[in-house]
Coordinates of C-alpha atoms in Angstrom, one line a residue:
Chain A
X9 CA -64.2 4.7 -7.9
X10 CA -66.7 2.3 -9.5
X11 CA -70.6 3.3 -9.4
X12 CA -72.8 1.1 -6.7
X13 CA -74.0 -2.0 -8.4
X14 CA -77.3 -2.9 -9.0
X15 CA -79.2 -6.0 -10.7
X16 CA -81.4 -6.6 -12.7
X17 CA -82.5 -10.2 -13.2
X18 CA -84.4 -10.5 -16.7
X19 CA -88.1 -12.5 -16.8
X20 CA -89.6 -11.2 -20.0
X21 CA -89.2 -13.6 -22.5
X22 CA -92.1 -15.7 -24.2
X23 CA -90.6 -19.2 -23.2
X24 CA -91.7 -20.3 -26.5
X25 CA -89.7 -23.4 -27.5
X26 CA -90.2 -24.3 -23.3
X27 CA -93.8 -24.3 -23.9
X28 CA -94.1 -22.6 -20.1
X29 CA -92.6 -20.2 -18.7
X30 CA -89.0 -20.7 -18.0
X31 CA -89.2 -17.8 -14.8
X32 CA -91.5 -20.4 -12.9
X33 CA -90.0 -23.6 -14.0
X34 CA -88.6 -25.4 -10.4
X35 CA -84.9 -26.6 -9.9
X36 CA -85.2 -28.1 -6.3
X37 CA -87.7 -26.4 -4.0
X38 CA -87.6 -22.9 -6.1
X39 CA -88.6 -20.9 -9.3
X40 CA -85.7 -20.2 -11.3
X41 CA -86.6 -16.7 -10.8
X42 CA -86.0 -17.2 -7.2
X43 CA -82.8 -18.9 -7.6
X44 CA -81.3 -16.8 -10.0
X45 CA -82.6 -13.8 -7.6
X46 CA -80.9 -15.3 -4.9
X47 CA -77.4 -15.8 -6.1
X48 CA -77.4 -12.1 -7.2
X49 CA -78.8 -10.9 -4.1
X50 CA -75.4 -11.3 -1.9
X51 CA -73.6 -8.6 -4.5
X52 CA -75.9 -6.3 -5.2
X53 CA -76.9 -2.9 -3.4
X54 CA -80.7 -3.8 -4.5
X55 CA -82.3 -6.5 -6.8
X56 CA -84.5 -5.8 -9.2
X57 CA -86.5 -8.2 -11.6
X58 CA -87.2 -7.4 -15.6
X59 CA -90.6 -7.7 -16.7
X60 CA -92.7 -6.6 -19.5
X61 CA -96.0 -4.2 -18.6
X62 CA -98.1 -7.4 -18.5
X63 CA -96.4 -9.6 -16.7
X64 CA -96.6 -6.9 -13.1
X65 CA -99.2 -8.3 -11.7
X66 CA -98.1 -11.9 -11.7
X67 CA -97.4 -14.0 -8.1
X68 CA -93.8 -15.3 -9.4
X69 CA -92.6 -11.5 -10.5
X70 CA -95.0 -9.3 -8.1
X71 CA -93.2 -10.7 -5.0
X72 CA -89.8 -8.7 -6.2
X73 CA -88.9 -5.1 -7.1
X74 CA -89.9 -4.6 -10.8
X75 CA -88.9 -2.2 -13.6
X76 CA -91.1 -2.9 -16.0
X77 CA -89.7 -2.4 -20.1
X78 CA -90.1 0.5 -21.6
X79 CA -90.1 -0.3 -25.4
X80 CA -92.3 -3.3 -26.4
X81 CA -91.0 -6.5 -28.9
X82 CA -87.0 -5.8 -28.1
X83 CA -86.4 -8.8 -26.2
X84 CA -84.0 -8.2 -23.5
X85 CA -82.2 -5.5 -24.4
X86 CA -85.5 -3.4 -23.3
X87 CA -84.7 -4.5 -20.2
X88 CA -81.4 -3.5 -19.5
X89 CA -82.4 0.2 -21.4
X90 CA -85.4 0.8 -19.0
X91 CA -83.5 -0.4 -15.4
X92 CA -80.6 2.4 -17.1
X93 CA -82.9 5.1 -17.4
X94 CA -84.3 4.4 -14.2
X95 CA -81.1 4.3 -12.5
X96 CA -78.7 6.2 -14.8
X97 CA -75.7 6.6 -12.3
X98 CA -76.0 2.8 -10.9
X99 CA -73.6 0.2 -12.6
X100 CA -76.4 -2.8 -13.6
X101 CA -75.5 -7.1 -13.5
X102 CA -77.9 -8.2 -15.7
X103 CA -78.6 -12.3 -15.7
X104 CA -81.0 -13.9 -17.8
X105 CA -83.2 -15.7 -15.1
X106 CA -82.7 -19.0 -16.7
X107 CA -79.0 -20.3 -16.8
X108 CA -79.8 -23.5 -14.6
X109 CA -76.4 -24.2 -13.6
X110 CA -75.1 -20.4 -13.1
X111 CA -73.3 -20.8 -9.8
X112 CA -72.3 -18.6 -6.7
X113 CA -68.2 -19.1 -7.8
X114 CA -69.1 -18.3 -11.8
X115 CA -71.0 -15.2 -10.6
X116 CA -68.3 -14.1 -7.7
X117 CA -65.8 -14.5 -10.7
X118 CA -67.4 -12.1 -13.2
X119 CA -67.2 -9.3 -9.7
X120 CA -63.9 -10.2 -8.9
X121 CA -63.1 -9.4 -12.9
X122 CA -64.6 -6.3 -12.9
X123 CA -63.6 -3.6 -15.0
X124 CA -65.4 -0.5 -13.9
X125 CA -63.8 1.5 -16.0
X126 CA -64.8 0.4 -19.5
X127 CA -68.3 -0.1 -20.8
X128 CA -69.0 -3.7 -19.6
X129 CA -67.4 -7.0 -18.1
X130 CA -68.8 -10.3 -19.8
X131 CA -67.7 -13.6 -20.0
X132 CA -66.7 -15.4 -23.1
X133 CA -68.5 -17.9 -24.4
X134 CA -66.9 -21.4 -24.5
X135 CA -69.1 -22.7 -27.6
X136 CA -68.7 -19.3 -29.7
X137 CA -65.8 -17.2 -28.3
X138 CA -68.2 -14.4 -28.4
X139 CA -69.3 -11.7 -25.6
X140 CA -72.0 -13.6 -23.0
X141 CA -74.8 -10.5 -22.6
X142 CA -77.0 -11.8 -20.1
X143 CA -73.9 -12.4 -17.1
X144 CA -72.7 -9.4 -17.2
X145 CA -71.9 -6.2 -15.7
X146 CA -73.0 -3.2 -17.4
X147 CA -71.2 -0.1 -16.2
X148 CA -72.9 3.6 -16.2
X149 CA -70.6 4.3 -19.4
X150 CA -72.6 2.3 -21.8
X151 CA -75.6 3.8 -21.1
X152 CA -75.4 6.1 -23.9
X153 CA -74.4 4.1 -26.5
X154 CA -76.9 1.3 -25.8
X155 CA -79.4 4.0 -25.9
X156 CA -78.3 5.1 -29.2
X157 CA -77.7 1.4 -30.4
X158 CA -81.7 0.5 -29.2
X159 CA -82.4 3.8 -30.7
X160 CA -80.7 2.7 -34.4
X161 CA -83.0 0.2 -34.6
X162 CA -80.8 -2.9 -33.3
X163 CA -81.5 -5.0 -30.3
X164 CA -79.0 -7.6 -29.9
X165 CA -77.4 -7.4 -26.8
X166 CA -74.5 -9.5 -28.0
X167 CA -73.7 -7.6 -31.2
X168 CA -74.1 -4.4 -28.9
X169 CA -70.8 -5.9 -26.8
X170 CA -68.8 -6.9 -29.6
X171 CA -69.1 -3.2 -31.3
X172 CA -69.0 -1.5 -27.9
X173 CA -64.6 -1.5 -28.1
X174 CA -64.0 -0.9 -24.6
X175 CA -65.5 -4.7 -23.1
X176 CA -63.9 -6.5 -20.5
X177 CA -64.3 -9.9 -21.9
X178 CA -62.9 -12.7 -19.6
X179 CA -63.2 -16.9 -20.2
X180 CA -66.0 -18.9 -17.8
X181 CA -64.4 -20.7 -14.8
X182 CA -67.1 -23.5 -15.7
X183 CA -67.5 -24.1 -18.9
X184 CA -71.6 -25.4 -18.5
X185 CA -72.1 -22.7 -16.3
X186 CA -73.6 -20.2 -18.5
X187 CA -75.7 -22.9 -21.2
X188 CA -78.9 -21.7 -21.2
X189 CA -82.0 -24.0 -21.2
X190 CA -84.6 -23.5 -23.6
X191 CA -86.1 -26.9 -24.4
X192 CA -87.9 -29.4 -21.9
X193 CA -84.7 -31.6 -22.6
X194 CA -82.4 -29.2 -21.9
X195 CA -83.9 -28.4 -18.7
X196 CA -84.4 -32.3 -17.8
X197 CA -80.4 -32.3 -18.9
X198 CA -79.0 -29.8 -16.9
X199 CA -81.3 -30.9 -13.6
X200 CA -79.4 -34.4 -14.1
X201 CA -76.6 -32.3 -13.7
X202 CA -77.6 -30.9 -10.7
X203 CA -78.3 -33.8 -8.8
X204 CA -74.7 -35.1 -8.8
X205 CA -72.2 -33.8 -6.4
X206 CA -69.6 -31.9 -8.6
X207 CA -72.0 -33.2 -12.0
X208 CA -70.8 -30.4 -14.1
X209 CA -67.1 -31.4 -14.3
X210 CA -67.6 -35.1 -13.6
X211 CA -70.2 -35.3 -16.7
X212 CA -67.8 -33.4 -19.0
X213 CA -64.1 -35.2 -18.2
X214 CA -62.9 -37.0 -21.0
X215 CA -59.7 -38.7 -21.9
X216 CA -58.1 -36.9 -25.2
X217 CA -54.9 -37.4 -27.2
X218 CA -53.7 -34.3 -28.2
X219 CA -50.0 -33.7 -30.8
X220 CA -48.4 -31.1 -31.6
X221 CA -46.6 -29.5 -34.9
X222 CA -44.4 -27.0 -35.8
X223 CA -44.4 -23.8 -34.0
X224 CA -47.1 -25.4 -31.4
X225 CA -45.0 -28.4 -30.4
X226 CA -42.1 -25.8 -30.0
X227 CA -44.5 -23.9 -27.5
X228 CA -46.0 -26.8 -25.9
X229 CA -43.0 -28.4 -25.2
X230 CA -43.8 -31.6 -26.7
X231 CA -45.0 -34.0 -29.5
X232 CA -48.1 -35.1 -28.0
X233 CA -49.8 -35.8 -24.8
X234 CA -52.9 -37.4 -23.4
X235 CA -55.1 -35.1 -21.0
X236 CA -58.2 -35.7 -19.0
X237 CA -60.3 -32.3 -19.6
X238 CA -63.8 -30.9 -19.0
X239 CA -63.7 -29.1 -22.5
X240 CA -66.3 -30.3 -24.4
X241 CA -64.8 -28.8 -27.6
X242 CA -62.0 -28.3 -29.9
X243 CA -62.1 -24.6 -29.0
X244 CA -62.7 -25.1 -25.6
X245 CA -59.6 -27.5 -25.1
X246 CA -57.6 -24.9 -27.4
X247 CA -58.5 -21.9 -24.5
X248 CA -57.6 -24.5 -22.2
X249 CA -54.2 -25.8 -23.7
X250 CA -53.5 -21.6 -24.0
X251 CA -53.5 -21.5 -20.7
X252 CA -51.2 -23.9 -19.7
X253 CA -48.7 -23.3 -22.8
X254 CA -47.4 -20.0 -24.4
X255 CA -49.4 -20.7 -27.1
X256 CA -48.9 -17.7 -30.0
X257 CA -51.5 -18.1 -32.2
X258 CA -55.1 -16.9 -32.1
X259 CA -57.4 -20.0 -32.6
X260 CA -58.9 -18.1 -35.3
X261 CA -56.0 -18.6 -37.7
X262 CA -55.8 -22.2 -36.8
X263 CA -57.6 -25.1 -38.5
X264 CA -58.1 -28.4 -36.6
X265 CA -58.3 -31.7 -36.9
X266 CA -59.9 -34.9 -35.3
X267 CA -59.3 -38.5 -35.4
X268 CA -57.4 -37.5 -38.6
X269 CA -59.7 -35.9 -40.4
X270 CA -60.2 -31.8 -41.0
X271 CA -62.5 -31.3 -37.9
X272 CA -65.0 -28.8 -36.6
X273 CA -63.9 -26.0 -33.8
X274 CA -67.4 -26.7 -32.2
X275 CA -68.8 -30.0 -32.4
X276 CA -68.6 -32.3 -29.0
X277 CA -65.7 -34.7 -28.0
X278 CA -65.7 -37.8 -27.1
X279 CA -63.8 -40.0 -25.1
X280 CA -60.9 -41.3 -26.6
X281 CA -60.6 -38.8 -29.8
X282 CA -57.2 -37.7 -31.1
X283 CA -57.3 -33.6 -31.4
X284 CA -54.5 -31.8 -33.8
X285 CA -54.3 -28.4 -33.9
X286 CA -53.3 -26.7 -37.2
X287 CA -50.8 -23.5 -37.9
X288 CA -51.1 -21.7 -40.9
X289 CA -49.5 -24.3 -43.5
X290 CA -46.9 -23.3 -45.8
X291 CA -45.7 -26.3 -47.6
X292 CA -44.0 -26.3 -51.3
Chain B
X27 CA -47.4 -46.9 -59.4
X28 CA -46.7 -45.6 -56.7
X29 CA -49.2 -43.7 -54.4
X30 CA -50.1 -40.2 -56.1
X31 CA -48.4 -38.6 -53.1
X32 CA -45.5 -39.6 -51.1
X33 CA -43.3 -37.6 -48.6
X34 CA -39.9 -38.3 -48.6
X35 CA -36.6 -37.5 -46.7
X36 CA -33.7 -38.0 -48.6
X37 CA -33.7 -36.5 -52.3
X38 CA -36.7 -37.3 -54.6
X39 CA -35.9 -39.2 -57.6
X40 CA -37.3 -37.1 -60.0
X41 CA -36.5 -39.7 -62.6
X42 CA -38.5 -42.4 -61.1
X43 CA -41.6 -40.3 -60.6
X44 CA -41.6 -39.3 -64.1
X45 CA -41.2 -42.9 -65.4
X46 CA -45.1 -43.7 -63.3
X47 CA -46.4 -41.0 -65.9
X48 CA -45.1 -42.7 -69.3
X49 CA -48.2 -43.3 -71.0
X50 CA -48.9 -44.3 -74.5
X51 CA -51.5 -42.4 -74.7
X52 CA -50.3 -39.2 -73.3
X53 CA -48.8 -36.5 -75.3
X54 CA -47.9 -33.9 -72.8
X55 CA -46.3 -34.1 -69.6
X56 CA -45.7 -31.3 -67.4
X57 CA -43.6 -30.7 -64.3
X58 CA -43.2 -28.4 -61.5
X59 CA -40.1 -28.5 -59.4
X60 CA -40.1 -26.4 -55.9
X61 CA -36.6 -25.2 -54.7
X62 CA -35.2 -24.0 -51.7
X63 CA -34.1 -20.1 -51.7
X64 CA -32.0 -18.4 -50.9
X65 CA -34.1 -15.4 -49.7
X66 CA -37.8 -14.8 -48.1
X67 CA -39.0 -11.5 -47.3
X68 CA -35.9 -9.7 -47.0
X69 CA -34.0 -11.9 -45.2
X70 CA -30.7 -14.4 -46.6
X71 CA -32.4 -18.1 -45.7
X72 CA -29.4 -20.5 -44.6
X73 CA -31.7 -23.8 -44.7
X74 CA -35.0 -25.0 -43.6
X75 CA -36.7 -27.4 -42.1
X76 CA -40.3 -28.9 -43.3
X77 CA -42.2 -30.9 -40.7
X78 CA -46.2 -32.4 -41.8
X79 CA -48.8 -33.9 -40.1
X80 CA -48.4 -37.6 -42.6
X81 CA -51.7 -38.7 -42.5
X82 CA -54.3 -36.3 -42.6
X83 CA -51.4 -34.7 -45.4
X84 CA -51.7 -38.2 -47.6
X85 CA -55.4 -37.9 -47.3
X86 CA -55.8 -34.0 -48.5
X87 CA -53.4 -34.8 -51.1
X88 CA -54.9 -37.5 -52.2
X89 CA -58.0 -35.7 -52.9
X90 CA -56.7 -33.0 -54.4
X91 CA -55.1 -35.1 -57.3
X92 CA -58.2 -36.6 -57.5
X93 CA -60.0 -33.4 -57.6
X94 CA -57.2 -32.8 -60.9
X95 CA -58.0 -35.9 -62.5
X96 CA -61.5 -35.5 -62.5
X97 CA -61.4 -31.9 -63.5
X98 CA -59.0 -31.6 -66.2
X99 CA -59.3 -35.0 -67.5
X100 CA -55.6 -36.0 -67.2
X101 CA -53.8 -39.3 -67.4
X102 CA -51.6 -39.2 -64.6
X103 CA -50.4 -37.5 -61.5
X104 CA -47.4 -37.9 -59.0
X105 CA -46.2 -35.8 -56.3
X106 CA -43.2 -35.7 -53.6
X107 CA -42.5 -33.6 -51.1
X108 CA -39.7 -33.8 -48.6
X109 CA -39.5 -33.4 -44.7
X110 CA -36.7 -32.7 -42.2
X111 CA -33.3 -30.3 -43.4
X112 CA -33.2 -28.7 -46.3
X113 CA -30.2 -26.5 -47.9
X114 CA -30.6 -24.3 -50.1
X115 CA -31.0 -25.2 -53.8
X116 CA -32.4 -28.4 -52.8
X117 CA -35.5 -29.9 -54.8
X118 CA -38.5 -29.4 -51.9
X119 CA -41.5 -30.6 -54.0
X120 CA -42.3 -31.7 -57.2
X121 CA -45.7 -32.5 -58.9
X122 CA -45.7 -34.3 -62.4
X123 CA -48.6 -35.0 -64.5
X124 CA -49.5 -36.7 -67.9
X125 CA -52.6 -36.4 -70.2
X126 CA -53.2 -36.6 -73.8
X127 CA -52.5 -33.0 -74.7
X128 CA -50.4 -30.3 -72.7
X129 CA -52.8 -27.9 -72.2
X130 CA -54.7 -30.1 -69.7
X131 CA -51.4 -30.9 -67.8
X132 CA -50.2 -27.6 -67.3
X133 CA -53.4 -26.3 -66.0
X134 CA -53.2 -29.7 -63.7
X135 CA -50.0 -29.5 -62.7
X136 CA -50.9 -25.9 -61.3
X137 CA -53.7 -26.4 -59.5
X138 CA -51.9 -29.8 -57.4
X139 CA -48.8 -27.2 -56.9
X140 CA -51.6 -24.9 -55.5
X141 CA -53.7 -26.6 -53.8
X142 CA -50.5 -28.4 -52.1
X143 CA -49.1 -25.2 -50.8
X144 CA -53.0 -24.2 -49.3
X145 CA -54.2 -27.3 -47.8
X146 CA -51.5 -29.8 -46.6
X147 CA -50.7 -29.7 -42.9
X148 CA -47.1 -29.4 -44.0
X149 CA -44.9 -26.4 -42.2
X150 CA -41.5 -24.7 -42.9
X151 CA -39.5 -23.1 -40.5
X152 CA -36.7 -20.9 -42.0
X153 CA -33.0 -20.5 -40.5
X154 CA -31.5 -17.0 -41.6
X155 CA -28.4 -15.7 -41.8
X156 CA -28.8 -13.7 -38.7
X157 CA -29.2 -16.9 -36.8
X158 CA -33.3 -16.3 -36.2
X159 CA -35.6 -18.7 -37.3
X160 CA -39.2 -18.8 -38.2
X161 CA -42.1 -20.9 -39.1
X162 CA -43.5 -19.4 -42.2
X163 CA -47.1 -18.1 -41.7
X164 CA -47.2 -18.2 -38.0
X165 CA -44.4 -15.1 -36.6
X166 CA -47.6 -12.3 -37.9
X167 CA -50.8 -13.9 -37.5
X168 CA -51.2 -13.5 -33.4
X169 CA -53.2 -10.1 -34.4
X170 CA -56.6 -10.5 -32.8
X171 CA -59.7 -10.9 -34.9
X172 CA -62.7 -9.5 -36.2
X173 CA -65.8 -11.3 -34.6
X174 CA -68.8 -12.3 -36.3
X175 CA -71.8 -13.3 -35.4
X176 CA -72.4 -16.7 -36.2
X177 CA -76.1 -16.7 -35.7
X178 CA -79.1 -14.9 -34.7
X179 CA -79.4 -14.3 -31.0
X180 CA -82.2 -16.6 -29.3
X181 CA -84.9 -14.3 -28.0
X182 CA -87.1 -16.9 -26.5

């Protein structure tokens, strides 16, 4: 039986490297607050948005249900503390208000994935491999131990998942889906994006060569290959490739390689590169 | 001369290699030859099979011997390794290196023979006895990970 869900939409931050606040900033006729409200609003038993004691009185944030933060300079973990104390038997999604491209299938996904019983469901990041804080699903379980974890003196949401064990951590459908904007370029970037029917994918798609040695050809099947893909990333194509092949190795223990030189796991492809993954050598 | 490194797959020529160190001005020369055995943890090995990535190999390899040179002053430096089958007792690699005095080849010799067995994209999958086979390196190391942070959290 999983507790009701409710969500919590988070508004707080200071916007600094924006230069105004990222909440209000407009992606078509709405606030990002308003948009992100809106795509949570269909799963949710009752919305709620995140604000710090100042911000209450503000048009943008005064037209929602608020629960105001609790504990000052946390950042956003205050937020997800105060909306549990408030509503300690209620399962809480918690977004960040400002993923521009966060769609209704990425979001639909992380419900469908679900785990209500363990502490959280979060995505994986594509860039990092690491727990995604703000899109996820915080169950009535963790209340305690994010308590104590606030209470220790910590307050990064992120770290919190990756000690917290028992985390349902599953990979994004859409890769961009989650990239957050925090610069006036990034913002410009991702409305670019938006404009385009089907941008996100489109934007990405590259042509890659990939080969294959040793106990990855055996698993792949084959020497090499060429692949159109979205992944903008050595890791990301590796998570990809996993999926399609009975890959055995954890992309931690590999090394890898581009255009024939040792290569870096998360710097961007381009069109036309040759990718290598590595095994663990063991020549001589 | 040939090129520092090579890869071969028939039988190095051990005797050839060595004659690109002669020197008159070296006094030492030290070699390392890497065999097949007949044993890896536990289990009889039948024969084996090496299989590299060439060029990004050549390339690493090449740097380390120049890495050698540079650090322990020495004359000379050539390496083999060979790819494909293997039985056992067959010569796998072998690093040979000149200089004036044998202290600084031994020490160089050891550190190619190292840094060979760390850094090429070379692989050796192992046929035993039992009729299993494995890639060295790769049957254990599915275990999941540790994380780590990589950087602080934006706040913003």
């Amino acid at each position: 039986m999983s507790a009701p869900l409710y969500g919590l939409v988070l508004s707080g931050g200071r916007s600094t490297r924006m230069g105004q606040d990222k909440a209000a900033l407009r992606i078509g006729s709405r606030t990002q607050l308003e948009r992100t409200m809106g795509l949570m609003a269909p799963h949710v038993e009752r919305a709620f948005v995140s604000v710090r004691p100042d911000q209450r009185e503000e048009p943008l944030r005064g037209g929602f249900e608020q629960i105001a933060d609790t504990r000052a300079n946390l950042g956003p973990i205050a937020g997800i503390v105060a909306a549990q104390e408030r509503f300690p038997d209620k399962a809480w999604l918690v977004l960040a208000c400002d993923p521009p491209l966060l769609d209704a299938a990425t979001l639909a996904f992380l419900l469908r994935a679900r785990a209500p019983h363990r502490l959280a469901t979060a995505f994986r990041s594509s860039h990092d491999g690491l727990p995604e804080p703000l899109c996820a699903v915080y169950e009535p379980a963790s209340r305690r131990s994010l308590l104590a974890y606030v209470e220790a003196g910590r307050q990064c949401p992120r770290k919190f998942l990756i000690g917290a064990g028992d985390v349902e951590l599953i990979d994004e459908p859409e890769p961009r889906a989650l990239d957050n904007a925090n610069t006036p370029e990034e913002h410009a970037s991702a409305m670019s994006l938006l404009e385009q029917p089907n941008a996100t994918a489109a934007a990405a798609a590259r042509r890659l060569t990939v080969q294959y040695y040793a106990v990855l050809r055996e698993q792949a099947g084959r020497r090499e290959e060429s692949l159109t893909t979205s992944a903008r990333t050595a890791r990301e194509l590796y998570r990809e490739l996993a999926q399609r092949y009975p890959f055995s190795l954890d992309p931690t223990v590999l090394r890898v390689a581009i255009n024939g030189e040792f290569g870096d796991w998360t710097a961007p492809l381009t069109d036309g590169d040759s990718v290598v993954f590595i095994p663990p050598v063991a020549g001589g | 001369m040939g090129a520092p490194f090579r890869f071969v797959r028939s039988a190095i020529d051990t005797g050839a290699l060595r004659g690109e160190l002669l020197d008159g001005g070296c006094g030492g020369y030290a070699a390392f030859e890497g065999w097949v055995r007949d044993h890896n943890e536990g289990q009889s090995v039948r024969h084996l099979e090496y299989e590299a990535y060439e060029t990004l190999a050549v390339r690493e390899a090449e740097r380390i011997v120049a890495e050698a040179i540079a650090r322990f002053r020495v004359a000379h430096i050539a390496c083999a390794h060979r790819l494909g089958d293997l039985a056992v007792g067959e010569l796998a690699v072998w690093v040979g290196v000149s200089a004036a005095h044998r202290h600084e080849a031994f020490l160089a010799c050891r550190y190619v023979i190292d840094e060979i067995k760390h850094r090429l994209p070379i692989w050796k999958k192992e046929h035993y006895a039992s009729g299993d086979s494995g890639w060295v390196n790769c049957e254990r190391c599915a275990a999941p990970h540790a994380h780590q942070h990589p950087e602080p959290l934006e706040h913003a």
